[in-house]
Coordinates of C-alpha atoms and ligand atoms in Angstrom, one line a residue:
M1 CA 72.2 80.5 54.8
H2 CA 71.4 77.7 52.3
T3 CA 74.0 77.4 49.6
L4 CA 72.4 76.6 46.2
M5 CA 74.3 74.1 43.9
I6 CA 74.0 75.1 40.3
D7 CA 75.3 72.2 38.1
D8 CA 73.3 72.9 35.0
Q9 CA 74.6 75.7 32.8
E10 CA 71.1 76.4 31.7
K11 CA 70.5 77.8 35.2
L12 CA 73.4 80.2 35.1
Y13 CA 70.9 83.0 35.1
M14 CA 70.1 82.2 38.7
A15 CA 73.8 82.9 39.6
A16 CA 73.5 86.2 37.6
D17 CA 70.4 87.2 39.6
I18 CA 72.1 86.5 42.9
L19 CA 75.2 88.6 41.9
R20 CA 73.0 91.5 40.7
A21 CA 71.2 91.4 44.0
G22 CA 74.5 91.8 45.9
G23 CA 75.1 88.1 46.8
L24 CA 78.1 85.7 46.6
V25 CA 78.5 82.9 44.0
A26 CA 81.5 80.6 43.6
V27 CA 82.3 80.1 39.9
P28 CA 84.8 77.9 38.0
T29 CA 87.7 79.7 36.2
E30 CA 90.6 78.1 34.3
T31 CA 92.9 78.7 37.2
V32 CA 90.9 77.8 40.4
Y33 CA 87.3 78.4 41.5
G34 CA 86.6 82.1 42.4
L35 CA 84.2 83.6 44.9
C36 CA 82.4 86.3 43.0
A37 CA 80.6 89.5 44.0
N38 CA 79.8 92.8 42.3
A39 CA 83.1 94.6 42.4
L40 CA 81.4 98.0 42.6
D41 CA 79.2 97.0 45.6
E42 CA 81.1 97.7 48.9
H43 CA 78.7 95.6 51.0
A44 CA 78.9 92.6 48.7
V45 CA 82.7 92.9 48.6
S46 CA 82.9 93.0 52.4
N47 CA 80.9 89.7 52.5
I48 CA 83.6 88.0 50.4
Y49 CA 86.2 88.9 53.1
K50 CA 83.8 87.6 55.8
A51 CA 83.0 84.3 54.1
K52 CA 86.7 83.5 53.4
G53 CA 88.0 84.9 56.7
R54 CA 90.4 87.0 54.5
P55 CA 92.5 89.8 56.0
S56 CA 91.1 93.1 54.7
D57 CA 94.4 94.4 53.5
N58 CA 94.6 91.6 50.9
P59 CA 93.1 93.1 47.8
L60 CA 90.8 91.2 45.3
I61 CA 91.2 90.7 41.6
I62 CA 88.5 92.2 39.4
H63 CA 87.3 90.0 36.5
I64 CA 86.0 91.4 33.2
A65 CA 84.8 89.7 30.0
D66 CA 85.1 92.6 27.5
L67 CA 87.9 95.1 27.0
E68 CA 85.3 97.9 27.2
M69 CA 84.8 97.0 30.9
L70 CA 88.4 98.0 31.6
Q71 CA 88.3 101.7 30.8
P72 CA 86.1 102.9 33.7
L73 CA 88.2 101.0 36.3
V74 CA 91.7 102.1 35.4
A75 CA 93.3 105.6 35.2
H76 CA 95.8 104.7 32.5
I77 CA 96.7 101.8 30.2
P78 CA 100.5 101.7 29.6
D79 CA 101.7 100.4 26.2
S80 CA 103.2 97.3 27.9
A81 CA 99.7 96.5 29.3
S82 CA 98.1 96.7 25.8
L83 CA 100.7 94.3 24.5
L84 CA 100.2 91.8 27.2
M85 CA 96.4 92.1 26.9
E86 CA 96.6 91.4 23.2
H87 CA 98.7 88.3 23.7
F88 CA 97.4 86.7 26.9
W89 CA 93.8 87.9 27.4
P90 CA 91.5 86.1 27.9
G91 CA 93.7 83.9 30.1
P92 CA 95.4 83.3 33.5
L93 CA 97.1 86.7 33.6
T94 CA 96.3 89.5 36.1
L95 CA 97.6 93.1 35.4
I96 CA 98.0 95.8 38.0
F97 CA 96.9 99.3 36.9
E98 CA 96.4 102.7 38.6
S99 CA 92.8 102.7 39.8
T100 CA 90.0 105.1 39.3
S101 CA 87.8 106.2 42.2
L102 CA 85.0 104.0 40.8
V103 CA 86.7 100.9 42.4
P104 CA 85.8 100.8 46.1
L105 CA 88.9 101.0 48.4
S106 CA 87.9 97.7 50.0
V107 CA 88.4 95.8 46.7
R108 CA 91.9 97.3 46.5
G109 CA 92.8 96.7 50.1
G110 CA 93.3 100.4 50.4
L111 CA 95.9 100.6 47.6
S112 CA 95.9 103.2 44.8
T113 CA 96.2 100.4 42.2
V114 CA 93.7 97.7 41.1
A115 CA 94.3 94.1 39.8
I116 CA 92.3 93.1 36.7
R117 CA 91.9 89.8 34.8
F118 CA 90.0 88.7 31.7
P119 CA 89.5 84.9 32.4
S120 CA 89.2 82.4 29.5
H121 CA 86.7 80.0 31.2
P122 CA 83.4 80.2 29.3
T123 CA 81.2 79.9 32.4
M124 CA 82.9 82.8 34.1
Q125 CA 82.8 84.9 30.9
D126 CA 79.1 84.1 30.4
L127 CA 78.3 85.1 34.0
I128 CA 80.2 88.4 33.7
R129 CA 78.3 89.2 30.5
M130 CA 74.9 88.2 31.9
T131 CA 75.4 90.5 34.9
G132 CA 77.1 93.2 33.0
L133 CA 79.2 93.7 36.1
P134 CA 82.9 93.6 36.8
L135 CA 83.2 90.7 39.4
A136 CA 85.6 90.8 42.3
A137 CA 86.8 87.2 42.9
P138 CA 89.5 85.7 45.1
S139 CA 89.9 82.0 45.3
A140 CA 86.8 80.3 46.7
N141 CA 88.4 78.7 49.7
T142 CA 88.7 79.5 53.4
S143 CA 91.7 81.9 53.7
G144 CA 94.9 80.0 54.2
K145 CA 93.8 76.7 52.8
P146 CA 94.8 75.2 49.4
S147 CA 92.7 76.8 46.6
P148 CA 89.8 74.7 45.3
T149 CA 90.0 73.3 41.8
N150 CA 86.5 71.7 41.9
A151 CA 83.1 72.5 43.3
K152 CA 83.2 69.8 46.0
R153 CA 86.2 71.6 47.7
V154 CA 84.3 74.9 47.5
F155 CA 81.3 73.3 49.2
E156 CA 83.5 71.9 52.0
D157 CA 84.9 75.3 52.8
L158 CA 82.0 77.7 52.1
N159 CA 78.7 75.7 52.4
G160 CA 76.3 77.9 54.4
K161 CA 78.4 81.0 54.0
I162 CA 77.7 81.9 50.4
D163 CA 74.6 82.0 48.2
A164 CA 75.5 79.6 45.5
I165 CA 78.2 77.4 43.8
V166 CA 78.3 76.9 40.1
D167 CA 79.7 73.4 39.3
G168 CA 81.7 73.5 36.1
G169 CA 84.0 70.6 36.5
L170 CA 87.8 70.8 37.1
S171 CA 89.9 74.0 36.8
T172 CA 92.6 72.9 34.4
V173 CA 95.4 75.3 35.1
G174 CA 95.2 74.5 38.8
V175 CA 97.3 77.4 40.1
E176 CA 96.2 81.0 40.4
S177 CA 96.9 83.6 37.7
T178 CA 100.3 85.2 37.1
I179 CA 100.2 88.8 38.5
V180 CA 102.2 91.4 36.6
D181 CA 102.7 95.0 38.0
L182 CA 103.1 97.6 35.3
T183 CA 102.7 100.7 37.5
S184 CA 106.3 101.1 38.8
G185 CA 109.0 101.2 36.2
T186 CA 110.2 97.7 35.1
P187 CA 107.4 95.2 34.6
T188 CA 107.4 92.9 37.6
I189 CA 105.9 89.5 38.3
L190 CA 104.3 89.7 41.7
R191 CA 103.0 86.1 41.7
P192 CA 104.1 83.3 39.3
G193 CA 101.3 81.4 37.6
G194 CA 100.1 79.7 34.4
I195 CA 101.6 82.4 32.2
T196 CA 105.4 81.9 32.6
Q197 CA 108.2 84.5 32.7
D198 CA 109.5 83.1 29.3
M199 CA 106.1 83.5 27.7
L200 CA 106.0 87.1 28.9
L201 CA 109.5 87.8 27.6
E202 CA 108.3 86.8 24.1
V203 CA 106.2 90.0 24.3
L204 CA 108.1 92.4 26.5
D205 CA 111.8 93.2 26.4
T206 CA 112.2 92.9 30.1
I207 CA 110.3 91.5 33.0
I208 CA 111.6 90.7 36.5
M209 CA 110.4 88.7 39.4
D210 CA 109.5 90.6 42.6
P211 CA 112.7 90.2 44.7
A212 CA 110.5 89.0 47.6
L213 CA 109.6 85.9 45.6
L214 CA 113.2 84.9 45.3
S215 CA 114.4 85.7 48.8
V216 CA 115.1 82.7 51.0
D217 CA 114.8 84.5 54.3
A218 CA 111.3 85.9 53.7
T219 CA 112.3 89.3 55.2
T220 CA 111.7 91.2 51.9
K221 CA 108.2 92.6 51.8
P222 CA 106.2 91.2 48.8
K223 CA 104.5 93.8 46.6
A224 CA 101.3 91.7 46.3
P225 CA 100.0 92.0 49.8
G226 CA 98.5 88.5 49.7
M227 CA 101.9 86.9 49.2
K228 CA 102.9 87.6 52.7
Y229 CA 100.3 85.4 54.3
T230 CA 100.5 81.7 55.1
H231 CA 98.7 80.0 52.3
Y232 CA 97.8 76.8 50.6
A233 CA 98.4 74.9 53.9
P234 CA 96.8 71.6 54.5
N235 CA 96.3 70.4 58.2
A236 CA 99.4 68.2 57.7
E237 CA 102.9 69.5 58.2
V238 CA 104.5 69.6 54.8
M239 CA 108.3 69.2 54.3
I240 CA 110.1 69.6 51.0
Y241 CA 113.2 67.6 50.2
K242 CA 115.8 69.0 47.8
G243 CA 118.7 67.2 46.3
D244 CA 119.6 64.2 44.1
D245 CA 116.6 61.9 43.4
E246 CA 118.4 59.0 45.0
K247 CA 119.3 60.8 48.2
V248 CA 115.8 62.3 48.5
V249 CA 114.2 58.9 48.2
E250 CA 116.5 57.5 50.8
A251 CA 116.0 60.4 53.2
I252 CA 112.2 60.3 52.8
N253 CA 112.0 56.5 53.3
A254 CA 114.1 56.9 56.5
A255 CA 111.7 59.6 57.8
L256 CA 108.7 57.4 56.9
L257 CA 110.2 54.5 58.9
Q258 CA 110.7 56.7 61.9
D259 CA 107.1 57.9 61.7
K260 CA 105.8 54.4 61.5
A261 CA 107.7 53.5 64.7
H262 CA 105.9 56.5 66.4
N263 CA 102.5 55.7 65.0
I264 CA 102.5 58.9 62.9
Y265 CA 100.5 58.9 59.6
S266 CA 102.8 60.3 57.0
G267 CA 102.5 60.5 53.2
V268 CA 104.6 61.3 50.1
L269 CA 103.9 63.9 47.4
C270 CA 105.9 62.9 44.3
D271 CA 105.9 62.3 40.6
D272 CA 105.2 59.2 38.4
E273 CA 109.0 58.7 38.0
T274 CA 109.5 58.1 41.7
K275 CA 106.2 56.9 43.1
S276 CA 107.1 53.2 43.2
L277 CA 110.2 53.9 45.3
F278 CA 108.6 55.0 48.6
H279 CA 107.5 52.9 51.5
S280 CA 104.2 54.5 52.6
D281 CA 100.4 53.7 52.4
F282 CA 99.8 57.4 51.4
I283 CA 101.6 58.2 48.2
I284 CA 100.2 60.7 45.8
S285 CA 101.8 61.3 42.4
L286 CA 101.0 64.7 40.7
G287 CA 101.9 63.2 37.3
S288 CA 105.0 62.9 35.2
R289 CA 107.8 65.4 35.8
H290 CA 107.9 65.9 32.0
T291 CA 104.3 67.4 32.0
P292 CA 104.5 70.2 34.6
C293 CA 101.1 71.5 33.6
E294 CA 99.6 68.2 34.9
I295 CA 101.6 68.6 38.1
A296 CA 100.2 72.2 38.5
M297 CA 96.6 71.0 37.9
H298 CA 96.8 68.3 40.6
L299 CA 98.8 70.1 43.3
F300 CA 96.0 71.7 45.4
E301 CA 93.7 68.7 45.2
A302 CA 96.5 66.4 46.4
L303 CA 97.2 68.7 49.4
R304 CA 93.5 68.5 50.3
T305 CA 93.4 64.7 49.8
F306 CA 96.1 64.3 52.4
D307 CA 93.7 66.0 54.8
D308 CA 90.9 63.7 53.9
L309 CA 93.2 60.8 54.7
K310 CA 94.1 62.4 58.1
V311 CA 97.8 62.3 57.2
Q312 CA 99.8 64.2 59.7
K313 CA 103.1 64.7 57.8
V314 CA 103.7 65.1 54.1
Y315 CA 107.1 64.6 52.5
A316 CA 107.2 66.3 49.2
L317 CA 109.7 66.2 46.3
S318 CA 111.1 69.4 45.0
F319 CA 109.7 69.9 41.4
S320 CA 111.5 71.6 38.6
T321 CA 111.1 75.4 38.5
E322 CA 111.2 75.5 34.7
G323 CA 108.1 77.2 33.1
V324 CA 105.0 76.7 35.2
G325 CA 107.3 75.0 37.7
S326 CA 108.1 78.4 39.4
A327 CA 104.3 78.7 40.2
I328 CA 104.3 75.1 41.5
M329 CA 107.2 75.5 43.8
N330 CA 106.0 79.0 44.9
R331 CA 102.7 77.3 46.1
L332 CA 104.3 74.2 47.5
E333 CA 107.0 76.2 49.5
K334 CA 104.2 78.3 51.0
S335 CA 102.2 75.3 51.9
A336 CA 105.3 74.0 53.6
G337 CA 105.8 77.3 55.5
H338 CA 109.2 77.2 53.7
H339 CA 110.2 74.1 55.6
I340 CA 112.9 72.7 53.2
I341 CA 115.3 69.9 53.9
Y342 CA 118.5 69.8 51.8
V343 CA 120.0 66.3 51.4
Ligands
LIG1 P1 93.5 85.5 45.1 O1 92.4 86.2 44.4 O2 93.1 84.8 46.3 O3 94.3 84.7 44.1 O4 94.5 86.7 45.6 C1 94.7 87.8 44.8 C2 96.1 88.2 44.8 O5 96.3 89.4 44.1 C3 96.7 88.5 46.2 O6 98.0 87.9 46.4 C4 96.7 90.0 46.2 O7 97.7 90.5 47.1 C5 97.0 90.3 44.8 N1 96.6 91.7 44.4 C6 95.3 92.1 44.2 N2 95.3 93.5 44.0 C7 96.6 93.9 44.0 C8 97.2 95.2 43.8 N3 96.5 96.3 43.5 N4 98.6 95.2 43.9 C9 99.3 94.1 44.1 N5 98.7 92.9 44.3 C10 97.4 92.8 44.3
LIG2 MG1 93.6 82.9 47.2

């Protein structure tokens, strides 16, 4: 299959035509690039799973660009959902609803519920409106790899496997949407993202984190099926160091020295405040620790850059879990397979 690159917004109608005909198109959103198909077309949806190599029990998020598109997809809209929609849509927030039978079971991974988001990115909104279709869209990467925040990374993973890629520059949030479940009692965050728990608490009286997100032993089953899979992993082995700055720097430098002696290429993932303190040829700073949004925006691209550089081991700082930091550390800990070293 030849993958068409669409880098001119004037040609967005070509992407709409492909989607209406049952094809697959990667599209920029504010979180990461998404791989879109008509959510109501089982065959198109099955091709998303194939192109990504995604397990079939990992459901997809459906994207809409108009509140009227929601009604036919969901059985019931709780008051809490209306409040969240009013405050955070369009934006990087996904809500879980009881589904209607209109939504194919394959989109929902066999569940009775469905995940819906109204993205804020103008290209994604335009495309949904042009097709008039709800679009199922997981991240546009090979399953298990770091999500793509630009068109080049989508091309690397999916060239020849999908019909087209719309190049719309960088995704500025950089981590996937926050997922909130409103179907089972207390509103619950199933995946931390760009909309933080504190922001949600300004609108709802209570909202808790899925206990599986907080468990250190990884034995509690997460309620978002996708959260149980290895994810965001570069080819390099990632290790996270937690402790005082000074001790972390010392421990990482000691590990770098050892690696050098064994001819192992190793790199450091850090922030602007510490980047001058490490002895390595492969140091990537994600930005200042005082601007966590910048750190979130650069995380996945940095993990992929280490692969470009053929780095075998990555020593990462532990970033603050304040605000969007909980999403940053959720992704980083998964990319490290929860390999954390306390110093
Ligand atoms: P991605 O689109 O690649 O960001 O992945 C979508 C995420 O949404 C995965 O972690 C899924 O498990 C989660 N998800 C989608 N639908 C549901 C649902 N009905 N209930 C719980 N989690 C869901
Ligand atoms: Mg994904």
